[in-house]
Tab-separated table of C-alpha atoms and ligand atoms in Angstrom:
chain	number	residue	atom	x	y	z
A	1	UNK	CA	42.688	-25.358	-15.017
A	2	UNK	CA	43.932	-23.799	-11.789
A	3	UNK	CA	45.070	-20.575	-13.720
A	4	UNK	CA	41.376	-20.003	-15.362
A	5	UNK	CA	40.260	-18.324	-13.357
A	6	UNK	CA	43.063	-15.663	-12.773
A	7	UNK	CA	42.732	-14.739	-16.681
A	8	UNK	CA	38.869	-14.595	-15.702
A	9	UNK	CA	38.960	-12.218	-12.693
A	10	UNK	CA	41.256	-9.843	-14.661
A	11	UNK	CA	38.525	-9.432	-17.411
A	12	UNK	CA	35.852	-9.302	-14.934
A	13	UNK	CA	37.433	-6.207	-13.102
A	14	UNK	CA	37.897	-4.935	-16.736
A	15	UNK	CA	34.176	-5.056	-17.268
A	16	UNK	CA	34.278	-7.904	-20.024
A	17	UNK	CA	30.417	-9.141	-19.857
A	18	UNK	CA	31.151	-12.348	-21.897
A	19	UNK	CA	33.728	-13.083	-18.988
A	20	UNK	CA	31.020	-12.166	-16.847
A	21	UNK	CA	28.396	-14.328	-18.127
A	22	UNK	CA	30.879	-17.374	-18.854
A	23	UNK	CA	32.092	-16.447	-14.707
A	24	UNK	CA	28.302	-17.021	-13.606
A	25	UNK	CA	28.019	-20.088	-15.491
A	26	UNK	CA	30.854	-21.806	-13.549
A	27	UNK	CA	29.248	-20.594	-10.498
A	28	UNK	CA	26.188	-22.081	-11.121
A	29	UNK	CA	28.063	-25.540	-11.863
A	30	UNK	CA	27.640	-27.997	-9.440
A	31	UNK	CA	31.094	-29.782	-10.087
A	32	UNK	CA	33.630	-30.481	-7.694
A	33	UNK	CA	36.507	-28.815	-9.861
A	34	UNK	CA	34.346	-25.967	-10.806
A	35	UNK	CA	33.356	-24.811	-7.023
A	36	UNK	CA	36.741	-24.933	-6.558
A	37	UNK	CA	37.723	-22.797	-9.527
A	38	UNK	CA	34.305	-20.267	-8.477
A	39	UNK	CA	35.782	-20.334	-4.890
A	40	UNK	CA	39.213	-19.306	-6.114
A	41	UNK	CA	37.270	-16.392	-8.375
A	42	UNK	CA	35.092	-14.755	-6.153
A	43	UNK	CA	38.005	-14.224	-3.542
A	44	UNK	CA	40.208	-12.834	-6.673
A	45	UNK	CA	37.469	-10.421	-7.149
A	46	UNK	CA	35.920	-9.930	-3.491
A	47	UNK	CA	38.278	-6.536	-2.891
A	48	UNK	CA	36.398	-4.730	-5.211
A	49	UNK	CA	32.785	-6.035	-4.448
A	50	UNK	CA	30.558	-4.661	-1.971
A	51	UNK	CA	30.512	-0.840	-4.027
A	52	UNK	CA	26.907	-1.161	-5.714
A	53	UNK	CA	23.132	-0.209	-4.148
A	54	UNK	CA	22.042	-3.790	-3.998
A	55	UNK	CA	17.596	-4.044	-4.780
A	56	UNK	CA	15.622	-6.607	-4.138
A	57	UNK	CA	11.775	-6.543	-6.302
A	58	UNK	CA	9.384	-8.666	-5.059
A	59	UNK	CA	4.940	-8.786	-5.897
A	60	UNK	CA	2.551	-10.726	-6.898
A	61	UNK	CA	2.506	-12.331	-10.265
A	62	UNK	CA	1.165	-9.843	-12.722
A	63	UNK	CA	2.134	-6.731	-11.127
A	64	UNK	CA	4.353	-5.458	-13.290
A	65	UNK	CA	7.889	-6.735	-12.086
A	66	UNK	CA	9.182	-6.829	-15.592
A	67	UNK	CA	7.732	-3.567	-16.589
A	68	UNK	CA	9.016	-1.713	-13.524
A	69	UNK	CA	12.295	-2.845	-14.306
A	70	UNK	CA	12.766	-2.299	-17.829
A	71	UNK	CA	11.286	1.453	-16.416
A	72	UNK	CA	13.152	1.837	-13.505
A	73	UNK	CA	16.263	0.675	-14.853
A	74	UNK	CA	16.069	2.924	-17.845
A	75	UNK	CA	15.451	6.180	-15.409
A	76	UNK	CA	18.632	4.599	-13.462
A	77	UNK	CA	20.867	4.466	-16.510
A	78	UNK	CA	20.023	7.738	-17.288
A	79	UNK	CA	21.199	8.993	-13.685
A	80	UNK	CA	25.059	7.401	-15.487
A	81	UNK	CA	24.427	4.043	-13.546
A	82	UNK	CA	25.182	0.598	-14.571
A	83	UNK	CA	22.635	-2.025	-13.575
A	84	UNK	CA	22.711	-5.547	-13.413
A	85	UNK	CA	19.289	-7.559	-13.339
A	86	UNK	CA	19.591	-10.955	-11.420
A	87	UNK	CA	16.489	-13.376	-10.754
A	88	UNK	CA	15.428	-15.609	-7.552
A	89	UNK	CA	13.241	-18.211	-9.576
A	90	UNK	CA	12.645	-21.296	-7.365
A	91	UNK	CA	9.885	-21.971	-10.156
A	92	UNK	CA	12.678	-21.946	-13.455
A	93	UNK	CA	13.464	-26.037	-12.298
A	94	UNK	CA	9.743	-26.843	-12.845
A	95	UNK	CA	9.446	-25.296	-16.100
A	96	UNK	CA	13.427	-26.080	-17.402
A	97	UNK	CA	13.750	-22.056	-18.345
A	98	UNK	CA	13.048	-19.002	-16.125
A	99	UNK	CA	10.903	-16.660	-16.476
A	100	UNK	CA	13.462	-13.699	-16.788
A	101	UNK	CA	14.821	-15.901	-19.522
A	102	UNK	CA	11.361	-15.080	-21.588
A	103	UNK	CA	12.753	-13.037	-24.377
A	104	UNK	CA	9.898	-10.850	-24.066
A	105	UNK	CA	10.540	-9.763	-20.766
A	106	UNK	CA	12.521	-6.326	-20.363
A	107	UNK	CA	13.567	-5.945	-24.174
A	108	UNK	CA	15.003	-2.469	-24.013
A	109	UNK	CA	16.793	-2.799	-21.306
A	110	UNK	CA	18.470	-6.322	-22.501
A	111	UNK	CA	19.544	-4.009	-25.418
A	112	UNK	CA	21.593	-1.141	-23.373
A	113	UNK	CA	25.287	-1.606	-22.934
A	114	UNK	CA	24.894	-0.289	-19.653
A	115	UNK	CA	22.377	-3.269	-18.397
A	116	UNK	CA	23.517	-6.695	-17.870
A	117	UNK	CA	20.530	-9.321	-17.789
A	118	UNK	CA	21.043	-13.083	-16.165
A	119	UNK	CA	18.064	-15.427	-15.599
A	120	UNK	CA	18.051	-17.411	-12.724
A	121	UNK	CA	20.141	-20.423	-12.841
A	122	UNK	CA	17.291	-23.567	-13.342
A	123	UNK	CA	18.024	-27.277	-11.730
A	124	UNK	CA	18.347	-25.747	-8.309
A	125	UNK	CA	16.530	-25.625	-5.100
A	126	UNK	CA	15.584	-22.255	-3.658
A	127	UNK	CA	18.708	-22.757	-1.361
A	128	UNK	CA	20.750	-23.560	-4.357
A	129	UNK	CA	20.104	-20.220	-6.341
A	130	UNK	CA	19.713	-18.363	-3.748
A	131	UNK	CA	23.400	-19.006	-3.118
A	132	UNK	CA	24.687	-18.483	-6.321
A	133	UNK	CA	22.360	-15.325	-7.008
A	134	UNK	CA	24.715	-14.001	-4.174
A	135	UNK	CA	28.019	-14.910	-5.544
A	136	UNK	CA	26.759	-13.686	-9.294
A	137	UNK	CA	25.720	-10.509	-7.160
A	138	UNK	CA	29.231	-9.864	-6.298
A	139	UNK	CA	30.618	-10.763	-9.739
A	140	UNK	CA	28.510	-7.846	-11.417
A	141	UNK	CA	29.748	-5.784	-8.955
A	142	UNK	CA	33.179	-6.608	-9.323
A	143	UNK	CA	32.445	-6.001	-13.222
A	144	UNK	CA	31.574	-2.396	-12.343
A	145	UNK	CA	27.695	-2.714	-12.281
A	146	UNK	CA	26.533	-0.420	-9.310
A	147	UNK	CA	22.705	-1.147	-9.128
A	148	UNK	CA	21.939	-4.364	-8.782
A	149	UNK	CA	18.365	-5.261	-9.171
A	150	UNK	CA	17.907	-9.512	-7.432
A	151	UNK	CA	13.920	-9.803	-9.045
A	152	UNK	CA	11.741	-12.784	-7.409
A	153	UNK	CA	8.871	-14.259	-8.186
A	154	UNK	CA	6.217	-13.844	-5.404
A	155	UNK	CA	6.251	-16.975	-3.548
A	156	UNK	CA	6.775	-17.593	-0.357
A	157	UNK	CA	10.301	-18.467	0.746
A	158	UNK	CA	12.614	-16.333	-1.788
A	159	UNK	CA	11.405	-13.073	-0.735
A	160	UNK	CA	12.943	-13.514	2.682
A	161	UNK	CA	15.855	-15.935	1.139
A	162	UNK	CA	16.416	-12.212	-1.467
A	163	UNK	CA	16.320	-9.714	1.723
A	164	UNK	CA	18.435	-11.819	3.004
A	165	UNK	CA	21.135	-10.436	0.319
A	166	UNK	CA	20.008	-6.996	-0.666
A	167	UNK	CA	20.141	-3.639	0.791
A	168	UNK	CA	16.872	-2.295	-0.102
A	169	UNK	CA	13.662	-4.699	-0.404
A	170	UNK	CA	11.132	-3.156	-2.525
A	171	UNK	CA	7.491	-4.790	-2.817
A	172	UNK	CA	5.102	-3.877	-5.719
A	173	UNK	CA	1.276	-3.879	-5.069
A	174	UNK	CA	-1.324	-3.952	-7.490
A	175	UNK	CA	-4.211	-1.285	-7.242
A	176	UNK	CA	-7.614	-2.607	-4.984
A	177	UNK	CA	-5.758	-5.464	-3.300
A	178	UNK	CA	-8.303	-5.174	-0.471
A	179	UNK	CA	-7.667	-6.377	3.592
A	180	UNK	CA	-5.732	-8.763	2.623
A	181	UNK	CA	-3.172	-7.339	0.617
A	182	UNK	CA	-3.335	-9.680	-2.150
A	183	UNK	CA	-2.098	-12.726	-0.688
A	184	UNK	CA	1.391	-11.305	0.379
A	185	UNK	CA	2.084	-12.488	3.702
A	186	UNK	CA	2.128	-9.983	6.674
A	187	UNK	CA	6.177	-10.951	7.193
A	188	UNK	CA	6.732	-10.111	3.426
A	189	UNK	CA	5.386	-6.447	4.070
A	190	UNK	CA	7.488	-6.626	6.918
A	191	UNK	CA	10.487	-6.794	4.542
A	192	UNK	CA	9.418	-3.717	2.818
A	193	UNK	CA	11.534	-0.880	2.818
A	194	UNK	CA	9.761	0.980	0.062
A	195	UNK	CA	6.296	-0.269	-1.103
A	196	UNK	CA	4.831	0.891	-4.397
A	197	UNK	CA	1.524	0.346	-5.476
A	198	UNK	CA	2.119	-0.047	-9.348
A	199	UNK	CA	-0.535	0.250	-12.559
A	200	UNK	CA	-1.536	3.721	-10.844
A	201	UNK	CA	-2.899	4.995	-14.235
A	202	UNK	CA	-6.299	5.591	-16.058
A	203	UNK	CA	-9.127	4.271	-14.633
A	204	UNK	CA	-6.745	2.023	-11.653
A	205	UNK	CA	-5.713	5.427	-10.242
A	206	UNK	CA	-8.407	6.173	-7.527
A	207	UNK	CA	-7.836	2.557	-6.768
A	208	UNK	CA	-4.332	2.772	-6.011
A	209	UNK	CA	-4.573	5.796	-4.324
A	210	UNK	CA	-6.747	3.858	-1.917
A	211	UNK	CA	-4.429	1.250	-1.834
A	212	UNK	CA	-1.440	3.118	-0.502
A	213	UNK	CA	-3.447	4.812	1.765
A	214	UNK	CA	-4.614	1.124	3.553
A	215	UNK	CA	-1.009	0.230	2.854
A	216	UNK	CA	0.557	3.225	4.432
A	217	UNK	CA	-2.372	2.855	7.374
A	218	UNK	CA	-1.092	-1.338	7.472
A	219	UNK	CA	2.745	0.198	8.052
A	220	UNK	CA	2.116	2.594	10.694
A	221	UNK	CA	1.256	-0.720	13.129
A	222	UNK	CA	4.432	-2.679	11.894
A	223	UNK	CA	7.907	-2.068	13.539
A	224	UNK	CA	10.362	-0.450	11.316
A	225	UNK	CA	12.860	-2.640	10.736
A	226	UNK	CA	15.573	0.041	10.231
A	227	UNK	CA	16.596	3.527	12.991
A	228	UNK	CA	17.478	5.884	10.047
A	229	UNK	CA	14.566	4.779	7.811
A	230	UNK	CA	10.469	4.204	8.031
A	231	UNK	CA	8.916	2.279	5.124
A	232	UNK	CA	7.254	4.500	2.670
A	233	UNK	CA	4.599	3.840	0.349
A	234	UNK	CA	4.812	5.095	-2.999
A	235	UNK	CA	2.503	4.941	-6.263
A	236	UNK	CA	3.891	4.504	-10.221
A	237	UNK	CA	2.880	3.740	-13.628
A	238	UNK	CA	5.490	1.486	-14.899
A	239	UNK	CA	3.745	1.136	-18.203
A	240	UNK	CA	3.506	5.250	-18.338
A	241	UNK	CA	6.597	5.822	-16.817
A	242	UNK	CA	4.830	8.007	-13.935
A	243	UNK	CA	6.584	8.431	-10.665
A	244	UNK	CA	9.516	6.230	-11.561
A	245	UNK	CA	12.468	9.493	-10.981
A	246	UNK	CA	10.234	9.809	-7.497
A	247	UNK	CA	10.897	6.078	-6.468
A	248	UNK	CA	14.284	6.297	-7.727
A	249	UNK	CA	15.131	9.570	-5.571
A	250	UNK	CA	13.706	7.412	-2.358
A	251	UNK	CA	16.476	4.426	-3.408
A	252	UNK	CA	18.947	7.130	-2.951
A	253	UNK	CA	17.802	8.559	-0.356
A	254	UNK	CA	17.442	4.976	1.683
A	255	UNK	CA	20.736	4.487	0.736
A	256	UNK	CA	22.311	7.637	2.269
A	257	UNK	CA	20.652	7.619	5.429
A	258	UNK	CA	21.306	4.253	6.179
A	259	UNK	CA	24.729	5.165	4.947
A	260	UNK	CA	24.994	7.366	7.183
A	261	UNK	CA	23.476	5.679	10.185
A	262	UNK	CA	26.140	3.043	9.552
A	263	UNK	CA	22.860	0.287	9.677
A	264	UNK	CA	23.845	-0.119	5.863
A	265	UNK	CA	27.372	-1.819	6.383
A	266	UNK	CA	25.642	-3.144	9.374
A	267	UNK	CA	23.756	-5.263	7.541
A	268	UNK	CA	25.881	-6.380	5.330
A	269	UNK	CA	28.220	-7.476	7.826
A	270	UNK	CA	25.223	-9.621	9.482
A	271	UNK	CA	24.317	-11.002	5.979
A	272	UNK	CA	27.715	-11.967	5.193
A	273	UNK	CA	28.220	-14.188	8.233
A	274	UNK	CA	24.225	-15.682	8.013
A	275	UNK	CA	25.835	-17.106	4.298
A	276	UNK	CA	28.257	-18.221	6.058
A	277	UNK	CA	26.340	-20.476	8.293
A	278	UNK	CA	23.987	-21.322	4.852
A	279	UNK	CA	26.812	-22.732	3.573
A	280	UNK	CA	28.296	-24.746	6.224
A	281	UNK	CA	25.108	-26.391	7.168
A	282	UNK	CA	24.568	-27.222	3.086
A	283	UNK	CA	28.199	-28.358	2.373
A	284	UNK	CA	27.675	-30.503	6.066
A	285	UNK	CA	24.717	-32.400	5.181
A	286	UNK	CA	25.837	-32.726	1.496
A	287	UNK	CA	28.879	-34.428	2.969
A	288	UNK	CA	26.924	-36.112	5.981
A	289	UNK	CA	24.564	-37.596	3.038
A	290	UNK	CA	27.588	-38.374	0.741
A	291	UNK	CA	29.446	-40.389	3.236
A	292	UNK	CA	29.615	-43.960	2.574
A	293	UNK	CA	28.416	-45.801	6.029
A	294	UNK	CA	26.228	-43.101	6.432
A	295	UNK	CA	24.048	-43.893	3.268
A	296	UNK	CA	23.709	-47.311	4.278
A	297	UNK	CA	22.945	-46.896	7.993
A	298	UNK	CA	20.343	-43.950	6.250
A	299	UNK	CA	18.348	-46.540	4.219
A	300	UNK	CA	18.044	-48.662	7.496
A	301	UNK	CA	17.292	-45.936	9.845
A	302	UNK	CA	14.488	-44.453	7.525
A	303	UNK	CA	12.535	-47.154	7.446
A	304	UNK	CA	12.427	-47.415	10.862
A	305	UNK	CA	11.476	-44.084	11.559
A	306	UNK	CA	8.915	-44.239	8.772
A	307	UNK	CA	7.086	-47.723	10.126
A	308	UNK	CA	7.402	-45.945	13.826
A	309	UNK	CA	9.714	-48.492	15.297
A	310	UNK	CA	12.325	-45.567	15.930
A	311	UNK	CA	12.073	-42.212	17.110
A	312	UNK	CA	13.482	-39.723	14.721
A	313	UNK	CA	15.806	-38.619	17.557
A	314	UNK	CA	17.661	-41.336	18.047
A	315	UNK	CA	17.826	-42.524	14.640
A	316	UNK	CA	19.175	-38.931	13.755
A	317	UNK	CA	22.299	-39.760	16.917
A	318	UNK	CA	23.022	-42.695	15.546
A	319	UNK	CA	23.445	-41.336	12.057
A	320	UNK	CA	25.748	-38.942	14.071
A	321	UNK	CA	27.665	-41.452	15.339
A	322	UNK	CA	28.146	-42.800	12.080
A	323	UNK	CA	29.331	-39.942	10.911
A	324	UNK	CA	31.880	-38.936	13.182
A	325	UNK	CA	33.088	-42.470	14.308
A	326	UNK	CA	33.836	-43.178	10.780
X	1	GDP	P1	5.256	-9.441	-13.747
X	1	GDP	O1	4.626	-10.793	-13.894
X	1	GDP	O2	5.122	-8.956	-12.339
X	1	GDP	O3	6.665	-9.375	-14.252
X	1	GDP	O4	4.378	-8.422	-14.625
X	1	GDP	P2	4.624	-7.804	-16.089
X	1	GDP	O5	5.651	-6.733	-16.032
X	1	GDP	O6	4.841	-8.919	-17.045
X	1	GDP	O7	3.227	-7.098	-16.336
X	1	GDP	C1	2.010	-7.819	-16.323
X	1	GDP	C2	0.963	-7.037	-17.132
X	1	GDP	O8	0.662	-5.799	-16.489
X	1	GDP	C3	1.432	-6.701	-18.534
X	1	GDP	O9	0.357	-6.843	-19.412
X	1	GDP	C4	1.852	-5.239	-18.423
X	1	GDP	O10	1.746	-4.533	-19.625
X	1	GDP	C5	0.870	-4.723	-17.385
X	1	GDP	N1	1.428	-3.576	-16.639
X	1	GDP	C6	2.645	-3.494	-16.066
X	1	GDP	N2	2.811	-2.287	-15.492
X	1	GDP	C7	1.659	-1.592	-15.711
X	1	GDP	C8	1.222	-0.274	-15.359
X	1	GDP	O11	1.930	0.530	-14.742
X	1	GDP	N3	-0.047	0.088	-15.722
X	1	GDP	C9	-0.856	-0.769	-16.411
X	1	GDP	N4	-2.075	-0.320	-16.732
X	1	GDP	N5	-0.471	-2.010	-16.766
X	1	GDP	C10	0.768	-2.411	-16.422
């Protein structure tokens, strides 16, 4: 099988989306033999990753995620791009399907030639997609696909586990969210490079525009994460299609000043080497955990620390030990 994935890089760099799809499937596999073949394929394709404006879309359930994207996405197709949807869905395990995988959701845009859709993979922890949203990240782009749009659900951890592998993180707000910004955490607005306050339309526009003016009030205290860029606060109707071209011309515009203020490739140079570290501390304890003695010392040592009669400290030194003497 050690060829496969030669044959399969070649049609990925020719744009073939079945190879594509079949390519994120064996990335997604947690078999020995088939991380080996995914290694062996992302580093045939990794010279020609890295060329596409990489999103991240984050809010509240019920904000419009879906809508914005099938809008957005649209508008960005129309501008001659090639977009590639991609989900962080720590939820899909729960439920056995994601929620990207919903037919329903973006139905257009699952339609255009230009768009390629991919729910998130399910059976994984957050860690666990979160790594292989990466790797599919750079397989779109190796397939050509120069937006990429990484959607998650608004909970918690994968907003910051998403920024973690996108250039621009872009939070949707309902209209009327009130002080306390509808539950989104004070570190997630942090995140925010662009904010919009979606559902500005009919009678939720005075409310929105009241909205972004507490959000854009909320910003002014925050540090800017960025030299070349301050958050802005923007308002749409994905539903209407209002201010969509607006939001789109502030992507670009993020994108060349943090181009040019070389913080862009900056970035990505710090995000490649914090996956690194991801993945040797998750391949370590996979193997620490896997390791024969250490299981059995494990069972031992566990029930120790859980009746009190060790301290977690030296049980985790002995394990150690265990580990390295063996
Ligand atoms: P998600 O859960 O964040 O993906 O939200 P959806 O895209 O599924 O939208 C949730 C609901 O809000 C749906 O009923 C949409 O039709 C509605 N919605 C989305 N965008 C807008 C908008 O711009 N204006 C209005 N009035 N409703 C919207």
């Amino acid at each position: 099988m050690s060829s496969a994935p030669d044959g399969m890089a070649a049609q990925i760099l020719a744009g073939d989306r079945r190879a594509l799809a079949r390519a994120i499937t064996l990335i997604e596999s947690t078999r020995a033999d088939h991380r080996r073949e995914a290694e062996a394929l992302l580093e045939a394709v990794l010279p020609r990753t890295g060329r596409s404006l990489r999103i991240g879309i984050s809010g509240p359930p019920g904000v419009g995620k879906s809508t914005f994207i099938e809008a957005f996405g649209r508008h960005a197709i129309s501008a001659g791009k090639r977009l590639a949807v991609l989900a962080v869905d720590p939820t899909s395990r729960l439920s056995g399907g994601s929620i990207l995988g919903d037919k329903t959701r973006m139905e257009e845009l699952s339609r255009m030639e230009e768009a390629f859709i991919r729910p998130s993979p399910a059976g994984l922890t957050l860690g666990g997609v979160a790594r292989r949203t990466r790797e599919a990240l750079l397989l779109c782009e190796a397939a050509g696909f120069d937006l990429i749009l990484v959607e998650t659900v608004g909970v918690g951890q994968s907003e910051t586990a998403v920024a973690e592998m996108v250039d621009l993180f872009l939070l949707l707000l309902l209209p009327g969210g009130g002080d306390d910004l509808q539950g989104i955490k004070r570190g997630i607005m942090e995140l925010a490079d662009i904010i919009v306050v979606n559902k500005a339309d009919g009678d939720l526009a005075p409310a929105a525009e009241r909205s972004a003016a507490d959000v854009a009030n909320a910003l002014r205290l925050m540090q800017p994460l960025h030299k070349a860029w301050r958050p802005e606060v923007l308002r749409c109707s994905a539903l209407k299609n209002i201010g969509i071209e607006a939001i789109w011309e502030r992507t670009e515009a993020f994108a060349a000043a943090l181009g040019g203020s070389g913080e862009l490739p900056a970035r990505r140079r710090i995000q490649a080497k914090s996956w690194l570290w991801h993945e040797l501390s998750d391949n370590l304890l996979e193997t620490l955990k896997s390791h024969p003695i250490v299981a059995e010392r494990l069972i031992d040592l566990e029930a120790k620390v859980a009746a009190g009669k060790m301290a977690p400290a030296t049980a985790a030194r002995q394990v150690l030990a265990a580990f390295l003497g063996g």
